[in-house]
PDB file of C-alpha atoms in Angstrom:
ATOM      1  CA  MET Y   1       0.000   0.000   0.000  1.00 59.00           C
ATOM      2  CA  THR Y   2       1.163   3.531  -0.762  1.00 56.00           C
ATOM      3  CA  ILE Y   3       2.134   5.759   2.154  1.00 57.00           C
ATOM      4  CA  ARG Y   4       0.504   9.166   1.862  1.00 63.00           C
ATOM      5  CA  GLN Y   5       0.013  12.244   4.005  1.00 59.00           C
ATOM      6  CA  LEU Y   6      -3.408  12.508   5.586  1.00 62.00           C
ATOM      7  CA  PRO Y   7      -5.372  15.687   4.865  1.00 67.00           C
ATOM      8  CA  PRO Y   8      -5.420  18.201   7.754  1.00 66.00           C
ATOM      9  CA  HIS Y   9      -9.151  17.784   8.353  1.00 64.00           C
ATOM     10  CA  LEU Y  10      -8.810  14.029   8.862  1.00 63.00           C
ATOM     11  CA  ILE Y  11      -5.764  14.518  11.110  1.00 62.00           C
ATOM     12  CA  ASN Y  12      -7.799  16.892  13.281  1.00 63.00           C
ATOM     13  CA  GLN Y  13     -10.666  14.423  13.606  1.00 60.00           C
ATOM     14  CA  ILE Y  14      -8.340  11.602  14.619  1.00 60.00           C
ATOM     15  CA  ALA Y  15      -6.439  13.781  17.083  1.00 59.00           C
ATOM     16  CA  ALA Y  16      -9.696  15.060  18.559  1.00 56.00           C
ATOM     17  CA  GLY Y  17     -10.216  11.643  20.103  1.00 54.00           C
ATOM     18  CA  GLU Y  18      -7.308  12.348  22.443  1.00 59.00           C
ATOM     19  CA  VAL Y  19      -9.137  15.374  23.884  1.00 66.00           C
ATOM     20  CA  VAL Y  20     -12.847  14.883  23.174  1.00 86.00           C
ATOM     21  CA  GLU Y  21     -13.927  11.486  24.429  1.00 89.00           C
ATOM     22  CA  ARG Y  22     -17.434  12.552  25.458  1.00 95.00           C
ATOM     23  CA  PRO Y  23     -19.382  15.776  26.248  1.00 97.00           C
ATOM     24  CA  ALA Y  24     -17.822  15.941  29.730  1.00 97.00           C
ATOM     25  CA  SER Y  25     -14.379  16.200  28.102  1.00 94.00           C
ATOM     26  CA  VAL Y  26     -15.531  19.315  26.247  1.00 95.00           C
ATOM     27  CA  ILE Y  27     -16.826  20.920  29.445  1.00 97.00           C
ATOM     28  CA  LYS Y  28     -13.587  20.154  31.291  1.00 94.00           C
ATOM     29  CA  GLU Y  29     -11.454  21.790  28.584  1.00 92.00           C
ATOM     30  CA  LEU Y  30     -13.701  24.851  28.204  1.00 95.00           C
ATOM     31  CA  VAL Y  31     -14.060  25.479  31.939  1.00 96.00           C
ATOM     32  CA  GLU Y  32     -10.306  25.128  32.457  1.00 92.00           C
ATOM     33  CA  ASN Y  33      -9.761  27.692  29.689  1.00 90.00           C
ATOM     34  CA  ALA Y  34     -12.192  30.028  31.455  1.00 95.00           C
ATOM     35  CA  LEU Y  35     -10.299  29.611  34.716  1.00 94.00           C
ATOM     36  CA  ASP Y  36      -6.988  30.324  32.968  1.00 89.00           C
ATOM     37  CA  ALA Y  37      -8.580  33.485  31.515  1.00 92.00           C
ATOM     38  CA  GLY Y  38      -9.178  34.817  35.021  1.00 94.00           C
ATOM     39  CA  ALA Y  39     -12.949  34.368  35.122  1.00 97.00           C
ATOM     40  CA  SER Y  40     -14.772  34.893  38.407  1.00 97.00           C
ATOM     41  CA  HIS Y  41     -18.106  33.548  37.115  1.00 97.00           C
ATOM     42  CA  ILE Y  42     -18.630  30.614  34.736  1.00 98.00           C
ATOM     43  CA  GLU Y  43     -22.005  29.615  33.304  1.00 98.00           C
ATOM     44  CA  ILE Y  44     -22.461  26.153  31.786  1.00 98.00           C
ATOM     45  CA  ASP Y  45     -25.551  25.284  29.746  1.00 98.00           C
ATOM     46  CA  VAL Y  46     -26.148  21.730  28.523  1.00 98.00           C
ATOM     47  CA  GLU Y  47     -28.870  20.245  26.331  1.00 98.00           C
ATOM     48  CA  GLN Y  48     -29.601  16.537  25.839  1.00 98.00           C
ATOM     49  CA  GLY Y  49     -26.622  15.362  27.839  1.00 98.00           C
ATOM     50  CA  GLY Y  50     -24.338  17.577  25.792  1.00 98.00           C
ATOM     51  CA  LEU Y  51     -24.941  15.974  22.405  1.00 95.00           C
ATOM     52  CA  LYS Y  52     -27.236  18.749  21.249  1.00 97.00           C
ATOM     53  CA  ARG Y  53     -25.467  21.673  22.906  1.00 98.00           C
ATOM     54  CA  LEU Y  54     -22.687  22.629  25.306  1.00 98.00           C
ATOM     55  CA  ARG Y  55     -22.196  26.306  26.098  1.00 98.00           C
ATOM     56  CA  VAL Y  56     -19.661  27.826  28.477  1.00 98.00           C
ATOM     57  CA  ARG Y  57     -19.734  31.567  29.241  1.00 98.00           C
ATOM     58  CA  ASP Y  58     -17.191  33.398  31.364  1.00 98.00           C
ATOM     59  CA  ASN Y  59     -16.265  36.934  32.413  1.00 97.00           C
ATOM     60  CA  GLY Y  60     -12.529  36.464  31.933  1.00 96.00           C
ATOM     61  CA  CYS Y  61     -10.143  38.702  30.009  1.00 95.00           C
ATOM     62  CA  GLY Y  62     -11.516  37.758  26.589  1.00 95.00           C
ATOM     63  CA  ILE Y  63      -9.727  37.109  23.293  1.00 94.00           C
ATOM     64  CA  PRO Y  64      -8.646  39.907  20.907  1.00 93.00           C
ATOM     65  CA  LYS Y  65     -10.234  39.934  17.459  1.00 95.00           C
ATOM     66  CA  ASN Y  66      -6.959  39.156  15.703  1.00 91.00           C
ATOM     67  CA  GLU Y  67      -6.396  36.070  17.888  1.00 89.00           C
ATOM     68  CA  LEU Y  68      -9.786  34.385  17.455  1.00 91.00           C
ATOM     69  CA  ALA Y  69      -8.698  32.290  14.462  1.00 88.00           C
ATOM     70  CA  LEU Y  70      -5.453  31.394  16.248  1.00 84.00           C
ATOM     71  CA  ALA Y  71      -7.463  30.149  19.229  1.00 83.00           C
ATOM     72  CA  LEU Y  72      -9.019  27.552  16.917  1.00 84.00           C
ATOM     73  CA  SER Y  73      -5.690  26.568  15.335  1.00 76.00           C
ATOM     74  CA  ARG Y  74      -3.685  23.565  16.512  1.00 67.00           C
ATOM     75  CA  HIS Y  75      -0.693  24.183  18.774  1.00 55.00           C
ATOM     76  CA  ALA Y  76      -1.539  27.879  19.182  1.00 46.00           C
ATOM     77  CA  THR Y  77      -1.603  28.925  22.835  1.00 48.00           C
ATOM     78  CA  SER Y  78      -1.101  31.968  25.027  1.00 45.00           C
ATOM     79  CA  LYS Y  79       0.116  29.888  27.951  1.00 45.00           C
ATOM     80  CA  ILE Y  80       3.689  29.020  26.962  1.00 37.00           C
ATOM     81  CA  THR Y  81       6.135  30.773  24.661  1.00 43.00           C
ATOM     82  CA  CYS Y  82       9.410  28.850  25.038  1.00 43.00           C
ATOM     83  CA  LEU Y  83      10.864  25.582  26.287  1.00 41.00           C
ATOM     84  CA  ASP Y  84      11.690  27.055  29.691  1.00 47.00           C
ATOM     85  CA  ASP Y  85       7.995  27.723  30.278  1.00 40.00           C
ATOM     86  CA  LEU Y  86       7.411  23.964  30.470  1.00 37.00           C
ATOM     87  CA  GLU Y  87       9.400  23.933  33.694  1.00 43.00           C
ATOM     88  CA  ASN Y  88       7.085  26.448  35.354  1.00 49.00           C
ATOM     89  CA  ILE Y  89       3.561  25.814  34.100  1.00 42.00           C
ATOM     90  CA  ARG Y  90       0.905  27.667  36.105  1.00 48.00           C
ATOM     91  CA  SER Y  91      -2.079  27.141  33.790  1.00 43.00           C
ATOM     92  CA  LEU Y  92      -4.477  24.205  33.482  1.00 46.00           C
ATOM     93  CA  GLY Y  93      -3.759  23.795  29.772  1.00 45.00           C
ATOM     94  CA  PHE Y  94      -0.914  24.723  27.471  1.00 39.00           C
ATOM     95  CA  ARG Y  95      -0.787  22.501  24.370  1.00 45.00           C
ATOM     96  CA  GLY Y  96      -3.225  24.465  22.198  1.00 49.00           C
ATOM     97  CA  GLU Y  97      -5.140  21.284  21.360  1.00 72.00           C
ATOM     98  CA  ALA Y  98      -8.519  21.657  23.056  1.00 82.00           C
ATOM     99  CA  LEU Y  99     -10.388  24.261  20.999  1.00 87.00           C
ATOM    100  CA  PRO Y 100      -9.282  23.034  17.555  1.00 85.00           C
ATOM    101  CA  SER Y 101     -10.083  19.447  18.564  1.00 86.00           C
ATOM    102  CA  ILE Y 102     -13.570  20.444  19.706  1.00 91.00           C
ATOM    103  CA  ALA Y 103     -14.105  22.583  16.599  1.00 90.00           C
ATOM    104  CA  SER Y 104     -13.178  19.675  14.322  1.00 87.00           C
ATOM    105  CA  VAL Y 105     -16.032  17.480  15.642  1.00 90.00           C
ATOM    106  CA  SER Y 106     -18.820  20.021  16.190  1.00 94.00           C
ATOM    107  CA  ARG Y 107     -20.482  23.190  14.957  1.00 95.00           C
ATOM    108  CA  LEU Y 108     -18.687  25.728  17.121  1.00 95.00           C
ATOM    109  CA  THR Y 109     -19.245  29.430  17.673  1.00 96.00           C
ATOM    110  CA  LEU Y 110     -16.628  31.442  19.539  1.00 96.00           C
ATOM    111  CA  ARG Y 111     -17.735  34.841  20.840  1.00 97.00           C
ATOM    112  CA  SER Y 112     -15.419  37.056  22.826  1.00 97.00           C
ATOM    113  CA  HIS Y 113     -14.962  40.631  23.995  1.00 98.00           C
ATOM    114  CA  HIS Y 114     -11.420  41.418  25.046  1.00 96.00           C
ATOM    115  CA  GLN Y 115     -11.086  43.619  28.102  1.00 96.00           C
ATOM    116  CA  GLU Y 116      -9.254  46.307  26.131  1.00 95.00           C
ATOM    117  CA  ALA Y 117     -11.527  46.241  23.061  1.00 96.00           C
ATOM    118  CA  GLU Y 118     -14.556  48.411  22.334  1.00 96.00           C
ATOM    119  CA  GLN Y 119     -16.771  45.527  21.196  1.00 96.00           C
ATOM    120  CA  GLY Y 120     -17.042  41.770  20.900  1.00 98.00           C
ATOM    121  CA  TRP Y 121     -16.346  39.553  17.891  1.00 97.00           C
ATOM    122  CA  GLN Y 122     -17.425  36.078  16.867  1.00 96.00           C
ATOM    123  CA  LEU Y 123     -16.089  33.264  14.718  1.00 95.00           C
ATOM    124  CA  GLN Y 124     -18.047  30.216  13.535  1.00 93.00           C
ATOM    125  CA  GLY Y 125     -16.976  26.812  12.285  1.00 87.00           C
ATOM    126  CA  ASP Y 126     -18.676  23.638  11.100  1.00 87.00           C
ATOM    127  CA  GLY Y 127     -16.014  20.978  11.520  1.00 83.00           C
ATOM    128  CA  HIS Y 128     -13.607  22.285   8.893  1.00 76.00           C
ATOM    129  CA  ASP Y 129     -10.256  24.029   9.175  1.00 69.00           C
ATOM    130  CA  VAL Y 130     -11.361  27.160   7.311  1.00 67.00           C
ATOM    131  CA  PHE Y 131     -13.164  29.920   9.213  1.00 78.00           C
ATOM    132  CA  ASN Y 132     -14.774  33.080   7.936  1.00 81.00           C
ATOM    133  CA  ASP Y 133     -13.505  36.469   9.055  1.00 89.00           C
ATOM    134  CA  PRO Y 134     -14.612  37.507  12.569  1.00 94.00           C
ATOM    135  CA  GLU Y 135     -17.932  39.351  12.733  1.00 96.00           C
ATOM    136  CA  PRO Y 136     -18.945  41.959  15.335  1.00 97.00           C
ATOM    137  CA  THR Y 137     -21.271  40.723  18.068  1.00 97.00           C
ATOM    138  CA  ALA Y 138     -22.870  42.073  21.232  1.00 96.00           C
ATOM    139  CA  HIS Y 139     -21.022  40.495  24.140  1.00 97.00           C
ATOM    140  CA  ALA Y 140     -19.888  41.537  27.586  1.00 97.00           C
ATOM    141  CA  VAL Y 141     -16.190  41.311  28.440  1.00 98.00           C
ATOM    142  CA  GLY Y 142     -15.338  37.623  28.487  1.00 98.00           C
ATOM    143  CA  THR Y 143     -15.860  34.628  26.217  1.00 97.00           C
ATOM    144  CA  THR Y 144     -18.693  32.314  25.188  1.00 98.00           C
ATOM    145  CA  ILE Y 145     -18.042  29.044  23.404  1.00 97.00           C
ATOM    146  CA  ASP Y 146     -21.126  27.377  21.962  1.00 98.00           C
ATOM    147  CA  VAL Y 147     -20.689  23.755  20.854  1.00 97.00           C
ATOM    148  CA  VAL Y 148     -23.616  22.309  18.895  1.00 97.00           C
ATOM    149  CA  ASP Y 149     -24.121  18.806  17.431  1.00 97.00           C
ATOM    150  CA  LEU Y 150     -21.066  17.173  18.970  1.00 95.00           C
ATOM    151  CA  PHE Y 151     -19.663  14.382  16.732  1.00 93.00           C
ATOM    152  CA  PHE Y 152     -22.130  15.289  13.937  1.00 93.00           C
ATOM    153  CA  ASN Y 153     -19.438  14.444  11.385  1.00 89.00           C
ATOM    154  CA  ILE Y 154     -18.283  11.241  13.120  1.00 86.00           C
ATOM    155  CA  PRO Y 155     -21.469   9.156  13.600  1.00 87.00           C
ATOM    156  CA  ALA Y 156     -19.468   6.156  14.824  1.00 84.00           C
ATOM    157  CA  ARG Y 157     -18.298   8.151  17.853  1.00 86.00           C
ATOM    158  CA  ARG Y 158     -21.876   8.903  18.863  1.00 90.00           C
ATOM    159  CA  LYS Y 159     -22.661   5.180  19.068  1.00 88.00           C
ATOM    160  CA  PHE Y 160     -20.216   4.794  21.966  1.00 89.00           C
ATOM    161  CA  LEU Y 161     -21.936   7.442  24.096  1.00 94.00           C
ATOM    162  CA  LYS Y 162     -24.409   6.513  26.801  1.00 95.00           C
ATOM    163  CA  THR Y 163     -27.858   7.936  27.541  1.00 97.00           C
ATOM    164  CA  ASP Y 164     -28.376  11.680  27.975  1.00 97.00           C
ATOM    165  CA  THR Y 165     -28.770  11.127  31.726  1.00 97.00           C
ATOM    166  CA  THR Y 166     -25.487   9.238  32.007  1.00 98.00           C
ATOM    167  CA  GLU Y 167     -23.555  11.725  29.885  1.00 98.00           C
ATOM    168  CA  PHE Y 168     -24.908  14.617  31.931  1.00 98.00           C
ATOM    169  CA  ARG Y 169     -23.913  12.857  35.147  1.00 98.00           C
ATOM    170  CA  HIS Y 170     -20.320  12.826  33.880  1.00 98.00           C
ATOM    171  CA  ILE Y 171     -20.595  16.555  33.141  1.00 98.00           C
ATOM    172  CA  GLU Y 172     -22.019  17.289  36.583  1.00 98.00           C
ATOM    173  CA  ASP Y 173     -19.184  15.335  38.231  1.00 98.00           C
ATOM    174  CA  ILE Y 174     -16.564  17.335  36.304  1.00 97.00           C
ATOM    175  CA  VAL Y 175     -18.165  20.662  37.214  1.00 97.00           C
ATOM    176  CA  LYS Y 176     -18.408  19.725  40.902  1.00 97.00           C
ATOM    177  CA  LYS Y 177     -14.735  18.709  41.007  1.00 95.00           C
ATOM    178  CA  LEU Y 178     -13.640  21.956  39.364  1.00 95.00           C
ATOM    179  CA  ALA Y 179     -15.912  23.997  41.649  1.00 95.00           C
ATOM    180  CA  LEU Y 180     -14.518  22.273  44.749  1.00 94.00           C
ATOM    181  CA  SER Y 181     -11.013  23.246  43.670  1.00 92.00           C
ATOM    182  CA  ARG Y 182     -11.922  26.923  43.228  1.00 94.00           C
ATOM    183  CA  PHE Y 183     -14.114  28.364  45.961  1.00 94.00           C
ATOM    184  CA  ASP Y 184     -13.299  31.844  44.673  1.00 95.00           C
ATOM    185  CA  ILE Y 185     -15.178  31.221  41.403  1.00 96.00           C
ATOM    186  CA  GLY Y 186     -18.937  31.247  40.855  1.00 97.00           C
ATOM    187  CA  PHE Y 187     -20.373  28.332  38.854  1.00 98.00           C
ATOM    188  CA  SER Y 188     -23.817  27.732  37.410  1.00 98.00           C
ATOM    189  CA  LEU Y 189     -24.939  24.601  35.565  1.00 98.00           C
ATOM    190  CA  THR Y 190     -28.195  24.015  33.705  1.00 98.00           C
ATOM    191  CA  HIS Y 191     -29.470  20.954  31.859  1.00 98.00           C
ATOM    192  CA  ASN Y 192     -32.291  21.332  29.356  1.00 98.00           C
ATOM    193  CA  GLN Y 193     -32.849  24.870  30.742  1.00 97.00           C
ATOM    194  CA  LYS Y 194     -33.284  23.601  34.316  1.00 98.00           C
ATOM    195  CA  SER Y 195     -30.900  24.833  37.012  1.00 98.00           C
ATOM    196  CA  VAL Y 196     -28.806  22.032  38.528  1.00 98.00           C
ATOM    197  CA  LEU Y 197     -26.026  23.940  40.318  1.00 97.00           C
ATOM    198  CA  LYS Y 198     -25.700  27.560  41.320  1.00 97.00           C
ATOM    199  CA  LEU Y 199     -22.587  28.201  43.382  1.00 96.00           C
ATOM    200  CA  ARG Y 200     -21.532  31.702  44.412  1.00 94.00           C
ATOM    201  CA  PRO Y 201     -17.890  32.678  45.010  1.00 93.00           C
ATOM    202  CA  ILE Y 202     -16.872  32.455  48.672  1.00 85.00           C
ATOM    203  CA  ASP Y 203     -16.356  36.212  48.926  1.00 78.00           C
ATOM    204  CA  GLU Y 204     -19.962  36.845  47.797  1.00 72.00           C
ATOM    205  CA  GLN Y 205     -21.270  34.322  50.327  1.00 64.00           C
ATOM    206  CA  ASN Y 206     -19.549  36.198  53.151  1.00 61.00           C
ATOM    207  CA  SER Y 207     -20.692  39.656  52.051  1.00 57.00           C
TER     208      SER Y 207
END
């Protein structure tokens, strides 16, 4: 058989399996990104166990317009810049794999308003490597990542997922673990538009 280079889109789908095993994996990566962005409040909305929709909103520092496409590119990250940084990692993620992996197996919309910008911008993708130019959008300072139709382009992956209830239980477990590690952050979690968790930051509870 002839050895040939795989096309980038297929490489991304294969590599996505290392990051995106199930909807809970998406939530873990997105919430960790929000924490690294300095968010004090994180809202998580889930529909149908995460297969229909996963949305994470934060009030962190936001992403500049000219970095939105980079955020969805493989091995692009703001968390390390040189080899020495690997010896002193202070962030939850640093490989630049999560967002492009998620984008390659879903219909993803990235909306963000950088703290030093006058307005927000959004970028949309549908499982391909090519994205349109950013468009202006109404958005408070921070970032929203909306993941719709997870694994729509890899039907075989969907067959390995459990029921909506089971998949949501995995999501809830991830959110609780992250919340327990950061009492200074407010978390809210909804499933099918019903509130499941609403946790205020510790400083708000004492005020």
